[in-house]
XYZ file of C-alpha atoms in Angstrom:
746
model
C 104.114 29.554 -29.706
C 102.903 33.045 -29.417
C 98.908 33.593 -29.357
C 96.866 36.680 -28.660
C 95.283 36.192 -25.629
C 95.346 36.342 -21.833
C 97.139 33.540 -19.489
C 94.659 31.071 -18.057
C 92.872 31.484 -14.677
C 93.474 31.590 -12.062
C 96.373 34.296 -12.692
C 99.296 34.817 -10.291
C 99.355 38.264 -8.826
C 102.115 40.744 -9.443
C 104.233 41.190 -6.450
C 104.233 37.895 -4.785
C 108.059 38.193 -3.700
C 107.488 41.183 -1.490
C 104.528 39.303 0.041
C 106.973 36.946 1.452
C 109.519 39.436 2.511
C 107.403 42.108 4.228
C 105.064 40.999 6.894
C 103.083 44.124 7.045
C 99.509 44.999 5.583
C 99.147 44.503 1.961
C 98.369 47.394 -0.040
C 96.482 46.363 -3.446
C 96.114 48.766 -6.160
C 94.830 48.512 -9.811
C 97.751 48.301 -12.469
C 101.148 48.047 -12.708
C 101.664 51.689 -13.076
C 99.951 52.297 -9.929
C 101.822 49.358 -8.192
C 105.375 51.097 -9.321
C 103.953 54.388 -7.675
C 102.659 52.699 -4.412
C 106.120 50.748 -3.812
C 107.684 54.049 -3.583
C 105.078 55.395 -1.237
C 104.858 52.477 0.673
C 108.150 50.841 0.850
C 107.662 48.860 4.138
C 104.549 47.071 2.644
C 104.168 44.436 0.116
C 102.458 45.993 -2.992
C 100.094 43.803 -5.048
C 98.056 44.115 -8.313
C 96.408 41.703 -10.631
C 96.078 41.020 -14.240
C 93.544 42.268 -16.701
C 92.274 45.510 -15.193
C 88.957 46.113 -13.329
C 87.100 43.215 -15.291
C 89.189 40.553 -14.394
C 89.396 40.562 -10.663
C 87.378 36.902 -10.580
C 90.341 35.438 -12.879
C 93.020 36.384 -10.540
C 94.590 33.516 -7.711
C 93.967 35.788 -4.145
C 94.968 32.627 -2.017
C 98.337 33.759 -1.149
C 96.540 36.878 0.869
C 94.779 34.247 3.004
C 95.258 35.302 6.715
C 96.741 38.764 5.419
C 95.776 42.314 6.433
C 94.926 44.150 3.082
C 94.632 47.769 2.166
C 92.601 48.574 -0.865
C 93.594 51.610 -3.032
C 91.106 52.259 -6.032
C 91.257 54.459 -8.827
C 89.358 57.549 -8.493
C 86.489 56.488 -10.727
C 83.364 54.097 -10.881
C 85.337 51.377 -12.481
C 87.680 51.592 -9.480
C 84.940 51.430 -6.947
C 83.602 48.454 -8.480
C 87.031 46.905 -8.904
C 87.385 47.298 -4.946
C 83.842 45.888 -4.337
C 85.032 42.850 -6.188
C 88.507 42.516 -4.687
C 86.893 42.879 -1.313
C 84.760 40.021 -2.232
C 87.467 37.664 -3.517
C 89.344 38.354 -0.215
C 86.396 37.345 1.740
C 86.519 33.910 -0.019
C 90.151 33.281 0.743
C 89.714 34.421 4.543
C 91.854 37.574 4.383
C 92.326 38.799 8.031
C 91.255 42.349 7.807
C 90.227 44.284 4.935
C 90.025 48.032 4.811
C 89.827 50.646 1.835
C 91.655 53.852 1.431
C 89.118 56.953 1.675
C 90.004 58.869 -1.645
C 88.999 62.227 0.070
C 91.857 61.914 2.479
C 94.163 62.363 -0.365
C 92.781 65.582 -1.428
C 95.990 67.430 0.269
C 98.929 69.061 -0.857
C 102.318 67.538 -0.240
C 104.970 69.784 1.548
C 108.584 68.962 1.855
C 111.025 70.823 4.001
C 114.532 69.393 4.671
C 113.094 65.792 5.052
C 110.247 67.197 6.954
C 106.994 66.128 5.486
C 103.579 68.022 6.073
C 99.997 67.978 4.625
C 97.657 70.766 3.580
C 94.295 70.659 2.446
C 94.001 71.050 -1.586
C 91.670 69.871 -4.473
C 90.189 66.453 -4.752
C 91.717 63.928 -6.982
C 90.742 64.192 -10.557
C 88.538 61.454 -12.205
C 90.997 58.320 -12.596
C 93.681 59.447 -10.311
C 95.819 56.753 -8.845
C 98.939 56.436 -6.900
C 101.356 57.538 -9.783
C 99.425 60.718 -10.049
C 100.162 61.322 -6.384
C 103.785 60.615 -6.875
C 103.777 63.260 -9.739
C 102.482 65.741 -7.192
C 105.399 65.229 -4.914
C 104.349 62.821 -2.789
C 106.634 60.609 -0.937
C 106.776 57.771 1.806
C 107.023 60.421 4.468
C 103.723 61.963 3.276
C 101.878 58.598 3.117
C 103.081 57.773 6.666
C 101.655 61.100 7.754
C 98.456 60.509 6.385
C 98.100 57.102 8.062
C 98.110 58.853 11.234
C 94.717 60.165 10.189
C 92.067 57.590 11.250
C 89.945 58.433 8.536
C 92.215 57.469 6.119
C 91.697 53.692 6.240
C 87.910 52.462 6.438
C 87.124 48.924 7.205
C 85.335 46.727 4.343
C 82.600 44.388 5.946
C 83.289 40.775 4.579
C 80.433 38.953 2.810
C 80.256 36.658 5.640
C 79.749 39.391 8.043
C 76.982 40.909 5.793
C 75.326 37.409 5.390
C 75.377 37.030 9.320
C 73.813 40.650 9.898
C 70.969 39.723 7.386
C 70.038 36.772 9.043
C 70.380 37.810 12.576
C 66.733 38.861 12.631
C 63.808 38.140 10.530
C 61.763 41.342 11.666
C 60.591 43.621 8.818
C 63.833 46.107 8.360
C 61.750 49.635 8.051
C 63.387 53.011 8.449
C 66.961 51.818 7.461
C 69.395 53.609 4.962
C 71.848 52.635 2.600
C 74.923 54.514 1.306
C 76.562 53.944 -2.183
C 78.296 56.031 -4.930
C 74.826 57.328 -6.084
C 73.592 58.555 -2.882
C 71.609 57.691 0.408
C 68.727 55.610 0.009
C 65.679 55.200 2.406
C 65.117 51.277 2.762
C 61.402 50.425 3.467
C 59.337 47.137 3.606
C 57.610 46.200 0.443
C 58.325 49.747 -1.178
C 61.279 50.459 -3.594
C 64.412 52.276 -2.076
C 63.794 55.937 -2.300
C 66.642 58.229 -3.134
C 67.343 60.802 -0.219
C 70.441 62.909 -1.384
C 73.956 62.746 -3.029
C 76.578 60.691 -1.193
C 76.800 62.151 2.077
C 79.089 60.224 4.999
C 79.146 60.596 8.543
C 82.801 60.736 9.415
C 83.109 61.438 13.024
C 81.080 62.499 16.204
C 82.807 65.745 17.203
C 82.731 67.877 20.212
C 84.613 70.892 21.703
C 87.799 70.664 24.131
C 85.521 70.935 27.136
C 83.179 68.034 25.803
C 80.497 70.383 24.987
C 79.325 71.809 21.771
C 78.719 67.828 20.039
C 78.013 67.705 16.411
C 78.355 65.442 13.534
C 81.502 65.880 10.667
C 80.171 64.725 7.529
C 81.956 64.736 3.964
C 80.722 65.007 0.557
C 81.304 66.259 -2.785
C 79.431 69.106 -4.511
C 78.340 69.056 -8.254
C 81.829 70.481 -8.968
C 83.376 67.519 -7.280
C 84.820 69.860 -4.756
C 85.098 67.935 -1.324
C 83.203 69.652 1.664
C 83.741 68.510 5.341
C 80.993 70.135 7.178
C 80.078 70.005 10.961
C 76.739 69.598 11.520
C 75.937 70.861 15.149
C 73.626 68.713 17.315
C 71.705 71.826 18.326
C 70.354 72.119 14.893
C 68.274 68.718 15.060
C 65.885 70.410 17.496
C 62.454 70.900 15.881
C 62.363 69.725 12.261
C 65.903 70.245 11.367
C 65.305 72.539 8.634
C 68.252 74.475 9.583
C 70.691 71.375 8.981
C 69.019 70.813 5.377
C 69.626 74.571 4.722
C 73.284 74.279 5.875
C 74.123 71.463 3.597
C 72.025 72.761 0.750
C 74.224 76.194 1.008
C 77.402 73.862 0.391
C 76.303 72.031 -2.358
C 74.641 68.853 -1.395
C 71.845 67.733 -3.645
C 68.786 66.686 -1.681
C 65.535 65.290 -2.931
C 62.645 67.631 -2.816
C 60.594 65.470 -0.204
C 64.035 63.968 1.125
C 64.646 66.089 4.086
C 62.880 64.445 6.624
C 64.720 61.071 5.756
C 68.004 63.076 5.639
C 67.345 64.540 9.037
C 66.975 61.026 10.364
C 69.779 59.346 8.622
C 72.129 62.036 10.114
C 70.687 62.174 13.532
C 70.714 58.621 14.065
C 74.120 58.289 12.448
C 77.030 57.286 15.067
C 80.406 56.846 13.487
C 83.208 55.320 15.671
C 85.560 58.195 14.989
C 85.806 60.855 17.205
C 87.308 64.633 17.078
C 87.885 67.674 18.786
C 86.670 71.151 17.048
C 88.230 74.398 18.305
C 87.592 77.965 17.046
C 91.364 79.071 18.080
C 94.301 77.953 15.940
C 97.464 76.943 17.382
C 98.780 74.472 19.935
C 96.346 71.874 21.797
C 97.024 69.526 24.207
C 97.161 66.016 22.629
C 98.052 64.054 25.638
C 101.428 62.598 26.431
C 102.794 62.713 22.817
C 102.866 66.336 23.236
C 100.780 69.003 21.521
C 99.119 69.137 17.978
C 99.271 72.791 15.989
C 95.783 73.077 14.586
C 95.394 75.362 11.429
C 92.466 75.891 8.968
C 93.786 73.341 6.457
C 94.502 70.530 9.272
C 96.513 69.696 12.185
C 100.161 68.990 12.554
C 101.663 66.720 15.235
C 100.642 64.053 17.163
C 97.217 62.872 17.214
C 96.684 65.425 14.328
C 93.865 63.918 13.023
C 91.672 64.302 16.109
C 91.536 67.997 15.816
C 89.350 70.344 13.364
C 89.379 74.277 13.363
C 86.146 75.561 12.743
C 85.499 79.286 12.966
C 82.364 81.111 13.339
C 82.973 82.986 10.303
C 83.825 80.353 8.036
C 87.378 78.836 7.113
C 89.692 81.545 6.896
C 91.778 81.546 3.520
C 94.504 83.575 5.290
C 96.852 80.321 5.652
C 97.177 79.641 1.957
C 99.974 77.838 0.229
C 101.386 78.135 -3.161
C 104.660 76.516 -4.718
C 107.073 74.815 -2.886
C 109.418 75.696 0.097
C 112.221 75.570 -2.391
C 111.020 78.603 -4.429
C 110.113 80.609 -1.339
C 113.436 80.278 -0.042
C 115.410 80.989 -3.158
C 113.083 83.868 -4.144
C 111.779 85.408 -0.988
C 114.039 84.542 2.050
C 117.335 85.090 -0.077
C 116.536 88.662 -0.261
C 115.989 89.342 3.267
C 119.676 88.283 3.992
C 121.818 91.553 4.649
C 118.683 93.459 5.852
C 118.286 93.553 9.372
C 114.479 94.592 9.667
C 113.516 92.042 6.908
C 114.987 89.292 8.620
C 113.715 90.484 11.923
C 110.035 90.726 10.228
C 110.285 87.022 8.995
C 111.760 85.808 12.142
C 108.767 87.139 13.906
C 106.362 84.595 12.189
C 108.734 81.797 13.204
C 108.719 83.029 16.724
C 105.041 82.996 17.393
C 104.698 79.159 17.621
C 107.276 79.145 20.260
C 105.340 81.014 22.903
C 103.430 77.781 23.908
C 106.449 75.282 24.610
C 108.226 78.198 26.072
C 105.396 79.789 28.338
C 106.074 82.799 27.079
C 104.010 86.131 26.907
C 102.495 87.729 23.903
C 103.853 91.046 22.730
C 104.299 93.188 19.854
C 107.104 95.326 17.701
C 106.110 98.413 15.807
C 108.249 99.493 12.439
C 107.824 103.396 12.500
C 109.276 105.653 9.824
C 108.154 108.052 7.107
C 106.204 107.338 4.149
C 107.793 104.858 1.628
C 110.308 103.693 3.442
C 109.696 99.949 2.930
C 107.444 99.102 6.151
C 104.331 97.749 4.236
C 106.954 95.839 2.176
C 108.295 94.303 5.277
C 105.201 93.103 6.459
C 104.198 91.648 3.035
C 107.397 89.754 3.144
C 106.672 88.239 6.623
C 102.842 87.647 5.459
C 104.581 85.278 2.947
C 105.824 82.906 5.612
C 102.199 81.894 6.573
C 99.991 82.832 3.585
C 99.242 85.104 0.669
C 98.328 88.802 0.512
C 95.417 88.378 2.628
C 97.370 87.454 5.690
C 98.272 90.835 6.330
C 95.809 92.680 8.263
C 95.030 96.262 9.093
C 94.759 98.299 12.472
C 91.484 99.714 10.748
C 89.233 97.769 13.016
C 87.243 97.736 16.295
C 88.791 96.125 19.377
C 85.970 93.349 19.262
C 87.290 92.809 15.502
C 90.763 92.555 16.673
C 89.859 90.019 19.296
C 88.415 87.670 16.594
C 91.448 88.208 14.516
C 93.777 87.423 17.473
C 92.025 84.263 18.038
C 92.225 83.188 14.319
C 95.966 83.552 14.599
C 96.869 82.204 17.932
C 100.465 80.805 18.152
C 100.867 82.737 14.580
C 101.864 86.205 13.765
C 99.161 88.871 13.414
C 100.663 91.689 11.227
C 99.063 95.100 11.354
C 99.531 97.892 8.927
C 99.032 101.665 9.626
C 98.462 102.430 13.205
C 97.063 105.615 12.266
C 94.124 103.911 10.969
C 92.970 102.995 14.531
C 90.886 105.343 16.647
C 93.458 106.922 18.981
C 91.584 106.338 22.405
C 91.396 102.685 21.423
C 94.892 102.131 20.400
C 96.537 101.902 23.694
C 93.878 99.440 25.216
C 94.095 97.349 22.040
C 97.942 96.924 22.719
C 97.105 95.846 26.065
C 94.526 93.538 25.099
C 96.720 91.757 22.506
C 99.784 91.405 24.541
C 97.634 90.161 27.423
C 96.113 87.143 25.425
C 92.459 87.432 26.143
C 89.360 89.545 25.192
C 86.481 91.184 27.286
C 84.396 89.152 29.702
C 80.871 89.165 28.178
C 77.785 87.917 29.542
C 75.985 85.046 27.696
C 72.337 84.501 26.801
C 71.293 83.072 30.142
C 73.372 85.991 32.011
C 76.300 83.671 32.702
C 79.825 84.799 31.757
C 80.410 83.534 28.194
C 84.054 81.916 27.659
C 86.498 84.764 26.873
C 88.356 84.614 23.649
C 91.963 83.925 24.087
C 95.274 83.563 22.436
C 98.783 83.564 22.031
C 100.725 85.690 19.422
C 103.556 88.228 18.523
C 102.017 91.019 16.612
C 104.197 93.265 14.242
C 102.718 96.592 13.167
C 104.045 99.645 11.240
C 103.061 103.282 10.442
C 104.111 106.643 10.115
C 103.489 107.340 13.700
C 104.044 105.307 17.119
C 101.686 104.875 19.751
C 103.167 107.900 21.814
C 102.265 110.411 18.923
C 98.810 108.734 18.098
C 97.691 109.120 22.059
C 99.266 112.503 22.064
C 96.656 113.623 19.324
C 93.869 113.326 22.020
C 96.104 114.574 25.003
C 96.800 111.266 26.263
C 100.357 109.954 27.482
C 101.083 106.238 26.936
C 101.876 103.941 29.959
C 105.312 102.357 30.245
C 103.365 99.245 29.977
C 101.837 100.074 26.727
C 104.924 101.120 25.107
C 106.644 97.930 26.540
C 104.090 95.758 25.040
C 104.572 97.471 21.481
C 108.364 97.807 21.213
C 108.656 100.642 18.789
C 111.631 100.009 16.489
C 112.854 102.783 14.091
C 112.226 101.523 10.507
C 114.992 103.516 8.899
C 118.076 101.188 9.186
C 120.643 104.123 8.694
C 122.157 103.014 5.374
C 120.394 105.842 3.571
C 117.928 103.185 1.788
C 114.918 103.595 4.186
C 114.294 100.015 5.705
C 116.839 98.245 3.621
C 120.543 97.839 3.759
C 121.288 95.599 0.895
C 119.555 95.793 -2.242
C 121.073 92.817 -3.830
C 121.978 94.199 -7.084
C 118.700 96.076 -7.642
C 119.189 99.805 -8.968
C 117.016 101.311 -6.495
C 115.084 100.745 -3.055
C 111.921 101.089 -4.958
C 113.014 98.348 -7.484
C 114.005 96.078 -4.566
C 110.556 96.694 -3.024
C 109.012 95.854 -5.930
C 110.953 92.565 -6.664
C 110.050 91.484 -2.851
C 106.433 92.192 -3.436
C 106.232 90.086 -6.588
C 108.068 87.343 -5.046
C 105.902 87.057 -1.958
C 102.650 87.046 -3.863
C 103.902 84.058 -5.959
C 105.607 81.933 -3.245
C 104.044 81.855 0.279
C 102.919 79.685 3.036
C 105.131 76.728 2.899
C 107.870 78.047 5.323
C 105.407 78.141 8.475
C 104.058 74.577 7.763
C 107.597 73.481 7.372
C 108.756 75.247 10.788
C 105.675 73.864 12.783
C 106.122 70.103 11.606
C 109.781 70.350 12.736
C 108.895 72.083 15.996
C 105.963 69.536 16.549
C 108.821 66.783 16.282
C 111.097 68.702 18.740
C 108.890 69.932 21.144
C 110.892 68.862 24.266
C 114.328 70.033 22.776
C 113.410 73.584 21.384
C 112.354 75.315 24.883
C 116.002 74.744 26.431
C 117.927 76.007 23.205
C 115.793 78.996 22.986
C 116.163 79.986 27.082
C 120.127 79.776 26.281
C 119.884 81.923 23.426
C 117.827 84.370 25.460
C 120.398 84.129 28.341
C 123.320 84.954 25.774
C 121.350 87.848 24.179
C 120.782 89.396 27.586
C 124.373 89.177 28.687
C 125.445 90.767 25.244
C 122.930 93.516 25.130
C 122.475 94.547 28.815
C 124.497 95.678 31.957
C 124.107 94.481 35.283
C 122.189 97.658 36.234
C 119.416 96.911 33.583
C 115.882 97.591 34.884
C 113.462 94.379 34.284
C 111.472 96.704 31.702
C 114.341 96.330 29.512
C 115.149 92.656 30.216
C 111.495 91.728 29.666
C 111.668 93.256 26.033
C 115.127 91.944 25.525
C 113.822 88.375 25.853
C 111.263 88.917 23.324
C 113.732 90.288 20.908
C 116.162 87.146 21.524
C 112.902 85.118 20.978
C 112.495 86.445 17.610
C 116.346 85.905 16.861
C 116.440 82.294 18.072
C 113.342 81.525 16.023
C 115.102 82.635 12.814
C 118.265 80.696 13.819
C 115.961 77.519 14.157
C 114.531 77.803 10.924
C 117.754 78.325 9.433
C 119.291 75.191 11.104
C 116.052 73.229 9.844
C 116.794 74.463 5.989
C 113.782 76.788 5.758
C 115.454 80.174 5.208
C 118.756 79.585 3.533
C 120.401 82.222 5.772
C 123.932 82.018 7.129
C 124.077 80.837 10.781
C 123.826 83.705 13.039
C 122.521 86.223 10.802
C 118.946 86.178 12.429
C 120.332 86.882 15.747
C 122.499 89.718 14.761
C 119.279 91.076 12.955
C 117.381 90.985 16.563
C 120.390 92.615 18.287
C 120.480 95.488 15.675
C 116.738 95.949 16.040
C 116.969 95.817 19.753
C 119.773 98.266 19.908
C 117.485 100.555 17.995
C 114.716 100.152 20.392
C 116.826 100.752 23.232
C 118.524 104.035 21.741
C 115.034 105.362 20.929
C 113.682 104.644 24.505
C 116.672 106.213 25.994
C 118.512 103.493 27.944
C 118.008 100.578 29.864
C 116.567 102.122 33.184
C 112.998 102.120 34.229
C 110.736 104.024 31.817
C 107.669 104.521 34.139
C 109.956 106.459 36.766
C 111.125 108.746 33.802
C 107.900 109.230 32.958
C 106.863 110.314 36.193
C 109.644 112.865 36.615
C 109.106 114.197 33.304
C 105.406 114.720 34.370
C 106.164 116.719 37.673
C 108.982 118.739 35.601
C 106.551 119.604 32.880
C 103.945 120.751 35.225
C 106.260 123.038 37.259
C 107.688 124.504 34.270
C 104.317 125.102 32.451
C 102.466 126.594 35.674
C 105.460 127.946 37.160
C 104.297 131.618 36.852
C 100.317 130.771 36.835
C 99.689 128.265 39.422
C 102.681 129.422 42.068
C 102.315 132.311 44.554
C 105.555 134.171 45.264
C 106.826 133.666 48.667
C 107.295 137.397 48.922
C 104.064 138.058 47.524
C 101.368 136.124 49.626
C 98.196 135.221 47.891
C 95.854 137.046 50.385
C 98.163 140.170 50.460
C 96.265 142.309 47.637
C 98.203 145.314 48.698
C 101.472 144.069 46.835
C 99.337 142.417 43.710
C 96.060 141.916 42.249
C 94.025 138.820 43.587
C 94.182 135.810 41.163
C 95.460 132.428 40.257
C 92.058 130.550 40.846
C 94.204 127.099 40.154
C 96.775 127.864 42.528
C 99.149 124.686 43.084
C 101.380 126.414 45.862
C 104.373 128.855 46.553
C 107.613 129.325 45.042
C 110.321 130.871 46.653
C 113.813 131.936 45.381
C 116.890 130.162 46.464
C 120.408 128.754 45.545
C 121.314 125.428 44.120
C 123.921 123.261 45.181
C 126.331 125.240 43.139
C 125.172 128.487 44.467
C 123.548 129.643 41.375
C 120.086 131.275 41.606
C 117.191 128.878 41.600
C 113.647 128.210 42.790
C 111.913 125.824 45.021
C 108.457 124.978 45.178
C 106.027 123.981 47.734
C 103.015 122.100 46.437
C 99.584 121.736 48.331
C 99.175 118.029 48.841
C 95.694 118.284 47.368
C 97.024 119.627 44.135
C 100.015 117.168 44.424
C 97.451 114.291 44.408
C 94.726 115.329 42.204
C 96.738 117.483 39.522
C 100.521 117.079 39.517
C 100.498 113.282 39.769
C 97.211 112.680 37.767
C 97.541 109.148 35.960
C 100.063 107.831 38.594
C 100.126 106.616 42.184
C 100.966 109.871 44.099
C 102.616 107.998 46.594
C 105.095 106.255 44.234
C 105.820 109.316 42.441
C 106.690 111.074 46.114
C 108.684 108.079 47.242
C 110.699 108.113 44.038
C 111.418 112.155 44.424
C 112.741 111.371 48.027
C 115.012 108.654 46.759
C 116.222 110.665 44.272
C 117.123 113.686 46.343
C 114.437 115.822 44.506
C 112.365 116.743 47.451
C 112.916 117.305 51.074
C 112.114 114.235 53.417
C 109.475 114.603 56.138
C 109.265 112.998 59.499
C 106.139 110.967 58.464
C 107.278 107.402 58.006
C 104.249 106.437 55.895
C 104.356 109.774 53.976
C 108.164 110.954 53.646
C 107.365 113.215 50.618
C 105.171 115.414 52.816
C 106.497 118.407 55.141
C 105.024 120.772 57.539
C 105.615 124.223 56.494
C 104.601 127.626 57.484
C 103.311 129.257 54.493
C 103.008 133.137 54.315
C 99.848 134.300 55.972
C 98.404 130.667 55.789
C 100.182 129.182 58.605
C 101.412 125.407 58.854
C 100.232 123.063 56.173
C 101.414 119.838 54.710
C 103.277 120.345 51.343
C 105.537 118.830 48.983
C 108.626 120.590 49.026
C 110.557 120.268 45.531
C 114.219 121.232 45.627
C 115.991 122.619 42.447
C 117.681 119.491 42.144
C 114.834 118.206 40.246
C 115.763 120.687 37.184
C 119.261 119.859 37.328
C 118.984 116.015 36.632
C 119.421 114.139 33.539
C 117.125 111.173 34.236
C 115.390 111.842 30.835
């Protein structure tokens, strides 16, 4: 007959058929709903629960778990913590082989999904009462659960009752100065005195150190009064003296400490020795994780092999630039789809995917610069690119010192650095900063002891925009950019030539302004997930990707350059090809939703625009040398050169003058018989004035090779000839021929 009462004890467990079919560790949860969810998250494991809830643990029959490894998953509330303790005690009585409990703080992550690729990012902690069913509702899958198990802090061993009894009987000596950690806090246990509360619960998680095995510290976890999880690294150096700095650090993060509990807290932390180890780095990006490959470190956690062993810690605090909002599906549909058909937008987004490829390819850093008039859509392109990696804060400004940009570059290593408005940086620093960003290291500085400090280093691609280019900016202070500077910051005309500024396809929007606003709204609403998804795929394909990209670069160069192209053009072409290949990889992995080949076509379009503005595939530095010589002679032809037929010291023919005299000029005929001028430059003026900023010997050899100056008899200085000058005797001069002005090398 039916009766309103529970079945008699011992009650059978729910899930026993799986226990026989699956030999792996047993996942134990509280309640049938939680079990149904955990079965989806851990399909390879038997999932068990008991009848009657948290108060009925003792009434269940736990004997089938004898000799099995068990993982306990408590509900996130005090009743759940108590139930786990009771289950652990029950398992000890039936001789379960090994028992561990899930660290609920590890579930404070956001689940990301991209074409079957799972990734996790930091998020708010679980709410009161949350269990496996709540994680399933937040989009967690079995792939995310498997990823979580790679973190050594996810499961923590539970000491059996027998082990505790053995430890208690190991010594009869008085136990003083010992600490106990429970749900209410850290307690100081002293002989003949009641336990004294020291602080709120704070758990030492791991011993940490930097990649050089220095800078040791302790990673601790605790919840602040708002139940927000804090993971704080306490440097070992702060324990010197009375350790007041340690207490100040933790108080500032929200840890409640007893008024007279600071000395005990310092002792508790300083004597803690957790088994787990982790590396701390102040640089994002790839870090060698051993034979399994490299791990990609981000402020929200690492991605790739041995990811749990890496922690990002910035001197300025954890940056919020690598933020996440909504799923990849929405970014792909609302942001990436609008980029299609717009070469500059496709290119800008692809730059973000290309930065993580620098490390596996061993490629150098470099930059791109969108230049055009105001309101052409340049800043919108940077905002769209920023949405790949984070929110509006991800885009930075050129308005900074070189030291400030060093810190930014280090915080964006192996990620894109997006810089708006080049004109906001001091012109005298702009050129050197381009060198610094592209060369991948900051200044050498002395440490406190006089020795050299470690230089900041990075790998990155930076994307800039502005109404002026580098050459114009340096021209404002009378400087000319080096060819190396212009190569490191490849300037792309932002105007795509379709009469719509930077845009070419408005996707049914009425005007470019409306389209730009739609892009801006979408980029502010959906962001961050694409970069995480791309890096997760790249971490799984570290060995295969480099050869794929190199093959794409070879095809790109063959398509865009001829056999006579100079190495400078090939160097920049490789960077454009890298961007195109990255966009194609993102498309292949289901991240962008673009048509195959579209990203590479956009890279070719932008490269052709750069090449056209540059003036061809030749050596830009040689062109700059020739321009400088021509410009000097054209500007100074009357004031700095004496007529051959009117010698400088013959004051009967003209008044004395020309204090900055550089040489002589003489009428002659060019190769076609036309009237022309030839110039004889004094060697001192040639080296100190005409070739200022360049190697005078290199300029001289170039002129000889081009046939623009008469070749002399000196093997080591063929650009110098002996010439009898009017009233001045024989002197070494550079004899410039009219052919210099007839060439089209510019």
